[in-house]
Amino acid sequence: MKKTQTTLARLRAALERLIAGKPEKVSRSGKLTLNRINNEAGLGHSYIYKFEDFVEQEAKPAIEAFNTNYDPVKAKLHLNNNELSDIDKLKLKIKKETALKKQYRQERDNMLTINKELEAQNCSLMFRLYELQEREKLRNVVNFQVATTDKILK
């Protein structure tokens, strides 16, 4: 194998270990970066940048996917495999509460929108009913000719 192929294989293996959460040379906690991949592969400073195809096609998409799902509190929990400290428990509770509040606000806004639409439809239907009643009143009117006193006397 050429030296570049060996180095590329080391980079790929390092990336896989970091994604799996089983690094050998760097700490487990922390977001995934090109520097961490470089250090896990045991390469010199910024050596990873010499492999532009690997960086653009493999590393950057993997880093983006990993970091979007990365939660430092969960990572700390897996790292220690112990009870969370009080501060971490509170941080986790706050995070859950804010997520719930956001969800509840969204549900409330959706319900208010639905309520407004139903009110508008109800008003429209009530007005249409009123119009129909008025039209029927005009149709059912019977015209009586009232006999005047002049005609009766004649």
CSV table of N, CA and C in Angstrom, one decimal:
chain,number,residue,atom,x,y,z
A,1,MET,N,0.8,-1.2,0.0
A,1,MET,CA,0.0,0.0,0.0
A,1,MET,C,0.9,1.2,0.0
A,2,LYS,N,0.4,2.2,-0.7
A,2,LYS,CA,1.1,3.5,-0.7
A,2,LYS,C,0.9,4.2,0.7
A,3,LYS,N,1.7,5.1,0.9
A,3,LYS,CA,1.6,5.9,2.2
A,3,LYS,C,0.3,6.6,2.3
A,4,THR,N,-0.2,7.2,1.2
A,4,THR,CA,-1.4,8.0,1.2
A,4,THR,C,-2.6,7.1,1.4
A,5,GLN,N,-2.6,5.9,0.9
A,5,GLN,CA,-3.7,4.9,1.1
A,5,GLN,C,-3.7,4.5,2.6
A,6,THR,N,-2.6,4.3,3.2
A,6,THR,CA,-2.5,3.9,4.6
A,6,THR,C,-3.0,5.0,5.5
A,7,THR,N,-2.6,6.2,5.1
A,7,THR,CA,-3.1,7.4,5.9
A,7,THR,C,-4.6,7.6,5.8
A,8,LEU,N,-5.1,7.4,4.6
A,8,LEU,CA,-6.5,7.5,4.3
A,8,LEU,C,-7.3,6.4,5.1
A,9,ALA,N,-6.7,5.2,5.2
A,9,ALA,CA,-7.4,4.2,5.9
A,9,ALA,C,-7.4,4.5,7.4
A,10,ARG,N,-6.3,5.1,7.9
A,10,ARG,CA,-6.2,5.5,9.3
A,10,ARG,C,-7.3,6.6,9.6
A,11,LEU,N,-7.4,7.5,8.7
A,11,LEU,CA,-8.5,8.6,8.9
A,11,LEU,C,-9.9,8.0,8.9
A,12,ARG,N,-10.1,7.0,8.0
A,12,ARG,CA,-11.5,6.4,8.0
A,12,ARG,C,-11.7,5.6,9.3
A,13,ALA,N,-10.7,4.9,9.7
A,13,ALA,CA,-10.8,4.1,10.9
A,13,ALA,C,-11.1,5.0,12.1
A,14,ALA,N,-10.3,6.2,12.2
A,14,ALA,CA,-10.5,7.1,13.3
A,14,ALA,C,-11.9,7.7,13.3
A,15,LEU,N,-12.4,8.0,12.1
A,15,LEU,CA,-13.8,8.6,12.0
A,15,LEU,C,-14.8,7.6,12.5
A,16,GLU,N,-14.6,6.3,12.1
A,16,GLU,CA,-15.6,5.3,12.5
A,16,GLU,C,-15.5,5.1,14.1
A,17,ARG,N,-14.3,5.1,14.6
A,17,ARG,CA,-14.2,5.0,16.1
A,17,ARG,C,-14.9,6.2,16.8
A,18,LEU,N,-14.7,7.4,16.3
A,18,LEU,CA,-15.2,8.6,16.9
A,18,LEU,C,-16.8,8.5,16.8
A,19,ILE,N,-17.3,8.1,15.7
A,19,ILE,CA,-18.8,8.1,15.5
A,19,ILE,C,-19.3,7.0,16.5
A,20,ALA,N,-18.6,5.9,16.6
A,20,ALA,CA,-19.1,4.8,17.5
A,20,ALA,C,-18.9,5.1,18.9
A,21,GLY,N,-18.2,6.2,19.2
A,21,GLY,CA,-18.0,6.6,20.6
A,21,GLY,C,-16.9,5.8,21.4
A,22,LYS,N,-16.0,5.2,20.6
A,22,LYS,CA,-14.9,4.4,21.2
A,22,LYS,C,-13.5,4.9,20.7
A,23,PRO,N,-13.2,6.2,20.9
A,23,PRO,CA,-11.9,6.7,20.5
A,23,PRO,C,-10.8,6.1,21.3
A,24,GLU,N,-9.6,6.0,20.7
A,24,GLU,CA,-8.4,5.5,21.4
A,24,GLU,C,-7.5,6.6,21.9
A,25,LYS,N,-7.4,7.7,21.2
A,25,LYS,CA,-6.4,8.7,21.5
A,25,LYS,C,-6.9,10.0,21.9
A,26,VAL,N,-8.2,10.3,21.7
A,26,VAL,CA,-8.8,11.5,22.2
A,26,VAL,C,-9.9,11.2,23.2
A,27,SER,N,-10.4,12.3,23.8
A,27,SER,CA,-11.5,12.0,24.8
A,27,SER,C,-12.8,11.7,24.1
A,28,ARG,N,-13.6,11.0,24.8
A,28,ARG,CA,-14.9,10.6,24.3
A,28,ARG,C,-15.9,11.8,24.2
A,29,SER,N,-15.8,12.7,25.1
A,29,SER,CA,-16.8,13.8,25.1
A,29,SER,C,-16.4,14.9,24.1
A,30,GLY,N,-17.3,15.6,23.6
A,30,GLY,CA,-17.0,16.7,22.7
A,30,GLY,C,-17.6,16.4,21.3
A,31,LYS,N,-17.8,17.5,20.6
A,31,LYS,CA,-18.3,17.4,19.3
A,31,LYS,C,-17.3,16.9,18.3
A,32,LEU,N,-17.7,16.3,17.2
A,32,LEU,CA,-16.8,15.8,16.2
A,32,LEU,C,-16.3,16.9,15.4
A,33,THR,N,-15.0,17.0,15.2
A,33,THR,CA,-14.4,18.0,14.3
A,33,THR,C,-13.3,17.3,13.5
A,34,LEU,N,-12.8,18.1,12.5
A,34,LEU,CA,-11.7,17.6,11.7
A,34,LEU,C,-10.5,17.4,12.5
A,35,ASN,N,-10.2,18.3,13.5
A,35,ASN,CA,-9.1,18.2,14.3
A,35,ASN,C,-9.1,16.9,15.2
A,36,ARG,N,-10.3,16.6,15.7
A,36,ARG,CA,-10.4,15.4,16.5
A,36,ARG,C,-10.1,14.1,15.7
A,37,ILE,N,-10.6,14.1,14.4
A,37,ILE,CA,-10.4,13.0,13.5
A,37,ILE,C,-8.9,12.9,13.3
A,38,ASN,N,-8.2,14.0,13.0
A,38,ASN,CA,-6.8,14.1,12.7
A,38,ASN,C,-6.0,13.6,13.9
A,39,ASN,N,-6.4,14.0,15.1
A,39,ASN,CA,-5.7,13.6,16.3
A,39,ASN,C,-5.9,12.1,16.6
A,40,GLU,N,-7.1,11.6,16.4
A,40,GLU,CA,-7.5,10.2,16.6
A,40,GLU,C,-6.7,9.3,15.7
A,41,ALA,N,-6.4,9.8,14.5
A,41,ALA,CA,-5.7,9.0,13.5
A,41,ALA,C,-4.2,9.1,13.8
A,42,GLY,N,-3.8,9.9,14.7
A,42,GLY,CA,-2.4,10.0,15.1
A,42,GLY,C,-1.5,10.8,14.0
A,43,LEU,N,-2.2,11.7,13.4
A,43,LEU,CA,-1.4,12.5,12.3
A,43,LEU,C,-1.0,13.8,12.9
A,44,GLY,N,-0.1,14.4,12.1
A,44,GLY,CA,0.5,15.7,12.5
A,44,GLY,C,-0.6,16.8,12.4
A,45,HIS,N,-0.2,18.0,12.8
A,45,HIS,CA,-1.1,19.1,12.9
A,45,HIS,C,-1.6,19.4,11.5
A,46,SER,N,-2.9,19.4,11.3
A,46,SER,CA,-3.7,19.8,10.1
A,46,SER,C,-3.3,18.9,8.9
A,47,TYR,N,-2.8,17.7,9.1
A,47,TYR,CA,-2.5,16.8,8.0
A,47,TYR,C,-3.7,16.3,7.3
A,48,ILE,N,-4.9,16.3,7.9
A,48,ILE,CA,-6.1,15.9,7.3
A,48,ILE,C,-6.5,16.7,6.1
A,49,TYR,N,-6.1,18.0,6.1
A,49,TYR,CA,-6.5,18.8,5.0
A,49,TYR,C,-5.8,18.5,3.7
A,50,LYS,N,-4.8,17.6,3.7
A,50,LYS,CA,-4.1,17.2,2.5
A,50,LYS,C,-5.0,16.2,1.7
A,51,PHE,N,-6.0,15.7,2.4
A,51,PHE,CA,-7.0,14.7,1.8
A,51,PHE,C,-8.3,15.4,1.6
A,52,GLU,N,-8.3,16.3,0.6
A,52,GLU,CA,-9.5,17.1,0.3
A,52,GLU,C,-10.8,16.3,0.0
A,53,ASP,N,-10.6,15.2,-0.8
A,53,ASP,CA,-11.7,14.4,-1.1
A,53,ASP,C,-12.3,13.7,0.1
A,54,PHE,N,-11.5,13.2,1.0
A,54,PHE,CA,-12.0,12.6,2.2
A,54,PHE,C,-12.7,13.7,3.1
A,55,VAL,N,-12.1,14.8,3.2
A,55,VAL,CA,-12.7,15.9,4.0
A,55,VAL,C,-14.1,16.3,3.5
A,56,GLU,N,-14.2,16.5,2.2
A,56,GLU,CA,-15.4,17.0,1.6
A,56,GLU,C,-16.5,16.0,1.5
A,57,GLN,N,-16.1,14.8,1.1
A,57,GLN,CA,-17.1,13.7,0.8
A,57,GLN,C,-17.5,12.8,2.0
A,58,GLU,N,-16.5,12.6,2.9
A,58,GLU,CA,-16.8,11.7,4.0
A,58,GLU,C,-16.9,12.4,5.3
A,59,ALA,N,-15.9,13.2,5.6
A,59,ALA,CA,-15.7,13.7,7.0
A,59,ALA,C,-16.8,14.8,7.3
A,60,LYS,N,-16.9,15.8,6.4
A,60,LYS,CA,-17.9,16.9,6.7
A,60,LYS,C,-19.3,16.4,6.8
A,61,PRO,N,-19.8,15.5,5.9
A,61,PRO,CA,-21.2,15.0,6.1
A,61,PRO,C,-21.4,14.2,7.4
A,62,ALA,N,-20.3,13.4,7.8
A,62,ALA,CA,-20.4,12.7,9.0
A,62,ALA,C,-20.4,13.6,10.2
A,63,ILE,N,-19.5,14.6,10.2
A,63,ILE,CA,-19.4,15.6,11.3
A,63,ILE,C,-20.8,16.3,11.5
A,64,GLU,N,-21.4,16.7,10.4
A,64,GLU,CA,-22.6,17.4,10.5
A,64,GLU,C,-23.7,16.5,11.0
A,65,ALA,N,-23.8,15.3,10.6
A,65,ALA,CA,-24.8,14.4,11.1
A,65,ALA,C,-24.6,14.1,12.6
A,66,PHE,N,-23.3,13.9,12.9
A,66,PHE,CA,-23.0,13.6,14.3
A,66,PHE,C,-23.3,14.8,15.3
A,67,ASN,N,-23.0,15.9,14.8
A,67,ASN,CA,-23.1,17.1,15.7
A,67,ASN,C,-24.6,17.6,15.8
A,68,THR,N,-25.4,17.3,14.8
A,68,THR,CA,-26.8,17.6,15.0
A,68,THR,C,-27.5,16.8,16.1
A,69,ASN,N,-27.1,15.6,16.2
A,69,ASN,CA,-27.7,14.7,17.3
A,69,ASN,C,-26.9,14.7,18.6
A,70,TYR,N,-25.8,15.5,18.6
A,70,TYR,CA,-24.9,15.5,19.8
A,70,TYR,C,-25.6,16.2,21.0
A,71,ASP,N,-25.6,15.6,22.1
A,71,ASP,CA,-26.1,16.2,23.3
A,71,ASP,C,-25.1,16.0,24.4
A,72,PRO,N,-24.5,17.1,24.9
A,72,PRO,CA,-23.4,17.0,25.8
A,72,PRO,C,-23.8,16.4,27.2
A,73,VAL,N,-25.0,16.5,27.6
A,73,VAL,CA,-25.4,15.9,28.8
A,73,VAL,C,-25.5,14.4,28.7
A,74,LYS,N,-26.0,13.9,27.6
A,74,LYS,CA,-26.1,12.5,27.4
A,74,LYS,C,-24.7,11.9,27.2
A,75,ALA,N,-23.8,12.7,26.5
A,75,ALA,CA,-22.4,12.2,26.3
A,75,ALA,C,-21.7,12.1,27.7
A,76,LYS,N,-22.0,13.0,28.5
A,76,LYS,CA,-21.4,13.0,29.9
A,76,LYS,C,-21.9,11.8,30.7
A,77,LEU,N,-23.2,11.5,30.5
A,77,LEU,CA,-23.8,10.4,31.2
A,77,LEU,C,-23.2,9.1,30.7
A,78,HIS,N,-23.0,8.9,29.4
A,78,HIS,CA,-22.4,7.7,28.9
A,78,HIS,C,-20.9,7.6,29.3
A,79,LEU,N,-20.3,8.7,29.4
A,79,LEU,CA,-18.9,8.8,29.7
A,79,LEU,C,-18.7,8.3,31.1
A,80,ASN,N,-19.5,8.8,32.0
A,80,ASN,CA,-19.3,8.5,33.5
A,80,ASN,C,-20.0,7.2,33.9
A,81,ASN,N,-21.1,6.9,33.2
A,81,ASN,CA,-21.9,5.7,33.6
A,81,ASN,C,-22.3,5.8,35.1
A,82,ASN,N,-22.4,7.0,35.6
A,82,ASN,CA,-22.8,7.2,37.0
A,82,ASN,C,-24.0,8.1,37.0
A,83,GLU,N,-24.5,8.3,38.2
A,83,GLU,CA,-25.6,9.3,38.4
A,83,GLU,C,-25.1,10.7,37.9
A,84,LEU,N,-26.1,11.4,37.4
A,84,LEU,CA,-25.8,12.8,37.0
A,84,LEU,C,-25.6,13.6,38.2
A,85,SER,N,-24.8,14.7,38.1
A,85,SER,CA,-24.7,15.6,39.3
A,85,SER,C,-26.0,16.4,39.3
A,86,ASP,N,-26.1,17.1,40.4
A,86,ASP,CA,-27.4,17.9,40.6
A,86,ASP,C,-27.5,19.0,39.5
A,87,ILE,N,-26.4,19.6,39.2
A,87,ILE,CA,-26.4,20.6,38.1
A,87,ILE,C,-26.8,20.0,36.8
A,88,ASP,N,-26.2,18.9,36.5
A,88,ASP,CA,-26.6,18.3,35.2
A,88,ASP,C,-28.0,17.8,35.1
A,89,LYS,N,-28.5,17.3,36.3
A,89,LYS,CA,-30.0,17.0,36.4
A,89,LYS,C,-30.8,18.2,36.1
A,90,LEU,N,-30.5,19.3,36.8
A,90,LEU,CA,-31.3,20.5,36.6
A,90,LEU,C,-31.2,21.0,35.1
A,91,LYS,N,-30.0,20.9,34.5
A,91,LYS,CA,-29.9,21.3,33.1
A,91,LYS,C,-30.7,20.5,32.2
A,92,LEU,N,-30.8,19.2,32.5
A,92,LEU,CA,-31.6,18.3,31.7
A,92,LEU,C,-33.1,18.6,31.9
A,93,LYS,N,-33.5,18.9,33.1
A,93,LYS,CA,-34.9,19.2,33.4
A,93,LYS,C,-35.3,20.5,32.7
A,94,ILE,N,-34.4,21.5,32.7
A,94,ILE,CA,-34.7,22.8,32.1
A,94,ILE,C,-34.8,22.5,30.6
A,95,LYS,N,-33.9,21.7,30.0
A,95,LYS,CA,-34.0,21.4,28.6
A,95,LYS,C,-35.3,20.8,28.2
A,96,LYS,N,-35.7,19.8,29.0
A,96,LYS,CA,-37.0,19.1,28.7
A,96,LYS,C,-38.2,20.1,28.9
A,97,GLU,N,-38.1,21.0,29.9
A,97,GLU,CA,-39.2,21.9,30.1
A,97,GLU,C,-39.3,22.9,29.0
A,98,THR,N,-38.2,23.4,28.5
A,98,THR,CA,-38.2,24.3,27.4
A,98,THR,C,-38.8,23.7,26.1
A,99,ALA,N,-38.4,22.4,25.9
A,99,ALA,CA,-38.9,21.7,24.8
A,99,ALA,C,-40.4,21.5,24.9
A,100,LEU,N,-40.9,21.2,26.1
A,100,LEU,CA,-42.3,21.0,26.3
A,100,LEU,C,-43.1,22.3,26.1
A,101,LYS,N,-42.5,23.4,26.7
A,101,LYS,CA,-43.1,24.7,26.5
A,101,LYS,C,-43.2,25.1,25.1
A,102,LYS,N,-42.2,24.8,24.3
A,102,LYS,CA,-42.2,25.1,22.9
A,102,LYS,C,-43.3,24.3,22.2
A,103,GLN,N,-43.4,23.1,22.6
A,103,GLN,CA,-44.5,22.2,22.0
A,103,GLN,C,-45.8,22.7,22.4
A,104,TYR,N,-46.0,23.0,23.6
A,104,TYR,CA,-47.4,23.5,24.1
A,104,TYR,C,-47.7,24.8,23.4
A,105,ARG,N,-46.8,25.7,23.3
A,105,ARG,CA,-47.1,27.0,22.6
A,105,ARG,C,-47.5,26.7,21.2
A,106,GLN,N,-46.8,25.8,20.5
A,106,GLN,CA,-47.2,25.5,19.1
A,106,GLN,C,-48.6,24.9,19.0
A,107,GLU,N,-48.9,24.0,19.9
A,107,GLU,CA,-50.2,23.4,20.0
A,107,GLU,C,-51.3,24.5,20.3
A,108,ARG,N,-51.0,25.4,21.2
A,108,ARG,CA,-51.9,26.5,21.5
A,108,ARG,C,-52.2,27.4,20.3
A,109,ASP,N,-51.1,27.7,19.6
A,109,ASP,CA,-51.2,28.6,18.4
A,109,ASP,C,-52.0,27.9,17.4
A,110,ASN,N,-51.8,26.6,17.2
A,110,ASN,CA,-52.6,25.9,16.2
A,110,ASN,C,-54.1,25.8,16.6
A,111,MET,N,-54.4,25.6,17.8
A,111,MET,CA,-55.7,25.6,18.3
A,111,MET,C,-56.4,27.0,18.1
A,112,LEU,N,-55.7,28.0,18.4
A,112,LEU,CA,-56.3,29.4,18.2
A,112,LEU,C,-56.6,29.6,16.8
A,113,THR,N,-55.7,29.2,15.9
A,113,THR,CA,-55.9,29.4,14.5
A,113,THR,C,-57.2,28.6,14.0
A,114,ILE,N,-57.3,27.4,14.5
A,114,ILE,CA,-58.4,26.5,14.1
A,114,ILE,C,-59.7,27.2,14.7
A,115,ASN,N,-59.6,27.7,15.9
A,115,ASN,CA,-60.8,28.3,16.5
A,115,ASN,C,-61.2,29.5,15.7
A,116,LYS,N,-60.3,30.4,15.3
A,116,LYS,CA,-60.6,31.5,14.5
A,116,LYS,C,-61.3,31.1,13.2
A,117,GLU,N,-60.8,30.1,12.5
A,117,GLU,CA,-61.4,29.6,11.3
A,117,GLU,C,-62.8,29.1,11.5
A,118,LEU,N,-63.0,28.4,12.6
A,118,LEU,CA,-64.3,27.9,12.9
A,118,LEU,C,-65.3,29.0,13.2
A,119,GLU,N,-64.8,30.0,13.9
A,119,GLU,CA,-65.7,31.2,14.2
A,119,GLU,C,-66.1,31.9,12.9
A,120,ALA,N,-65.1,32.1,12.1
A,120,ALA,CA,-65.4,32.7,10.8
A,120,ALA,C,-66.4,31.9,10.0
A,121,GLN,N,-66.3,30.6,9.9
A,121,GLN,CA,-67.2,29.8,9.2
A,121,GLN,C,-68.6,29.8,9.9
A,122,ASN,N,-68.6,29.8,11.2
A,122,ASN,CA,-69.9,29.8,11.9
A,122,ASN,C,-70.6,31.2,11.6
A,123,CYS,N,-69.9,32.3,11.6
A,123,CYS,CA,-70.5,33.6,11.4
A,123,CYS,C,-71.0,33.6,9.9
A,124,SER,N,-70.3,33.1,9.0
A,124,SER,CA,-70.7,33.0,7.6
A,124,SER,C,-72.0,32.2,7.5
A,125,LEU,N,-72.0,31.1,8.1
A,125,LEU,CA,-73.2,30.2,8.0
A,125,LEU,C,-74.4,30.9,8.7
A,126,MET,N,-74.2,31.5,9.8
A,126,MET,CA,-75.3,32.2,10.5
A,126,MET,C,-75.9,33.4,9.6
A,127,PHE,N,-75.0,34.1,9.0
A,127,PHE,CA,-75.4,35.2,8.1
A,127,PHE,C,-76.2,34.6,6.9
A,128,ARG,N,-75.7,33.5,6.3
A,128,ARG,CA,-76.4,32.9,5.2
A,128,ARG,C,-77.8,32.4,5.7
A,129,LEU,N,-77.9,31.8,6.9
A,129,LEU,CA,-79.2,31.4,7.4
A,129,LEU,C,-80.1,32.6,7.6
A,130,TYR,N,-79.6,33.7,8.1
A,130,TYR,CA,-80.4,34.9,8.2
A,130,TYR,C,-81.0,35.4,6.8
A,131,GLU,N,-80.1,35.4,5.8
A,131,GLU,CA,-80.5,35.8,4.5
A,131,GLU,C,-81.6,34.9,4.0
A,132,LEU,N,-81.4,33.6,4.1
A,132,LEU,CA,-82.4,32.6,3.7
A,132,LEU,C,-83.8,32.8,4.4
A,133,GLN,N,-83.7,33.1,5.7
A,133,GLN,CA,-85.0,33.3,6.4
A,133,GLN,C,-85.7,34.6,5.9
A,134,GLU,N,-84.9,35.6,5.7
A,134,GLU,CA,-85.5,36.9,5.2
A,134,GLU,C,-86.1,36.6,3.8
A,135,ARG,N,-85.4,35.9,3.0
A,135,ARG,CA,-86.0,35.6,1.6
A,135,ARG,C,-87.3,34.8,1.7
A,136,GLU,N,-87.3,33.9,2.6
A,136,GLU,CA,-88.5,33.0,2.8
A,136,GLU,C,-89.7,33.9,3.4
A,137,LYS,N,-89.3,34.8,4.2
A,137,LYS,CA,-90.4,35.7,4.8
A,137,LYS,C,-91.1,36.5,3.7
A,138,LEU,N,-90.3,37.0,2.8
A,138,LEU,CA,-90.8,37.7,1.7
A,138,LEU,C,-91.6,36.9,0.7
A,139,ARG,N,-91.3,35.6,0.5
A,139,ARG,CA,-92.0,34.7,-0.4
A,139,ARG,C,-93.4,34.4,0.2
A,140,ASN,N,-93.4,34.2,1.5
A,140,ASN,CA,-94.6,33.7,2.2
A,140,ASN,C,-95.6,34.8,2.6
A,141,VAL,N,-95.3,36.0,2.2
A,141,VAL,CA,-96.2,37.1,2.5
A,141,VAL,C,-97.5,37.0,1.6
A,142,VAL,N,-98.6,37.1,2.3
A,142,VAL,CA,-99.8,37.1,1.5
A,142,VAL,C,-100.4,38.5,1.6
A,143,ASN,N,-100.7,39.0,0.4
A,143,ASN,CA,-101.2,40.3,0.3
A,143,ASN,C,-102.8,40.3,0.4
A,144,PHE,N,-103.3,40.9,1.3
A,144,PHE,CA,-104.7,41.0,1.5
A,144,PHE,C,-105.1,42.4,1.1
A,145,GLN,N,-106.2,42.5,0.3
A,145,GLN,CA,-106.7,43.8,0.0
A,145,GLN,C,-107.7,44.2,1.1
A,146,VAL,N,-107.4,45.2,1.7
A,146,VAL,CA,-108.3,45.7,2.8
A,146,VAL,C,-109.4,46.5,2.2
A,147,ALA,N,-110.6,46.1,2.5
A,147,ALA,CA,-111.7,46.9,2.0
A,147,ALA,C,-111.8,48.1,2.8
A,148,THR,N,-111.9,49.2,2.1
A,148,THR,CA,-112.0,50.5,2.7
A,148,THR,C,-113.5,50.7,3.0
A,149,THR,N,-113.8,51.7,3.9
A,149,THR,CA,-115.1,52.0,4.3
A,149,THR,C,-115.9,52.6,3.1
A,150,ASP,N,-115.3,53.2,2.2
A,150,ASP,CA,-116.0,53.8,1.0
A,150,ASP,C,-116.6,52.7,0.2
A,151,LYS,N,-115.9,51.6,0.0
A,151,LYS,CA,-116.4,50.5,-0.8
A,151,LYS,C,-117.5,49.8,-0.1
A,152,ILE,N,-117.4,49.7,1.2
A,152,ILE,CA,-118.5,49.0,1.9
A,152,ILE,C,-119.8,49.7,1.9
A,153,LEU,N,-119.7,51.0,2.0
A,153,LEU,CA,-120.9,51.8,2.0
A,153,LEU,C,-121.6,51.9,0.7
A,154,LYS,N,-121.0,51.6,-0.4
A,154,LYS,CA,-121.6,51.7,-1.7
A,154,LYS,C,-122.3,50.5,-1.9
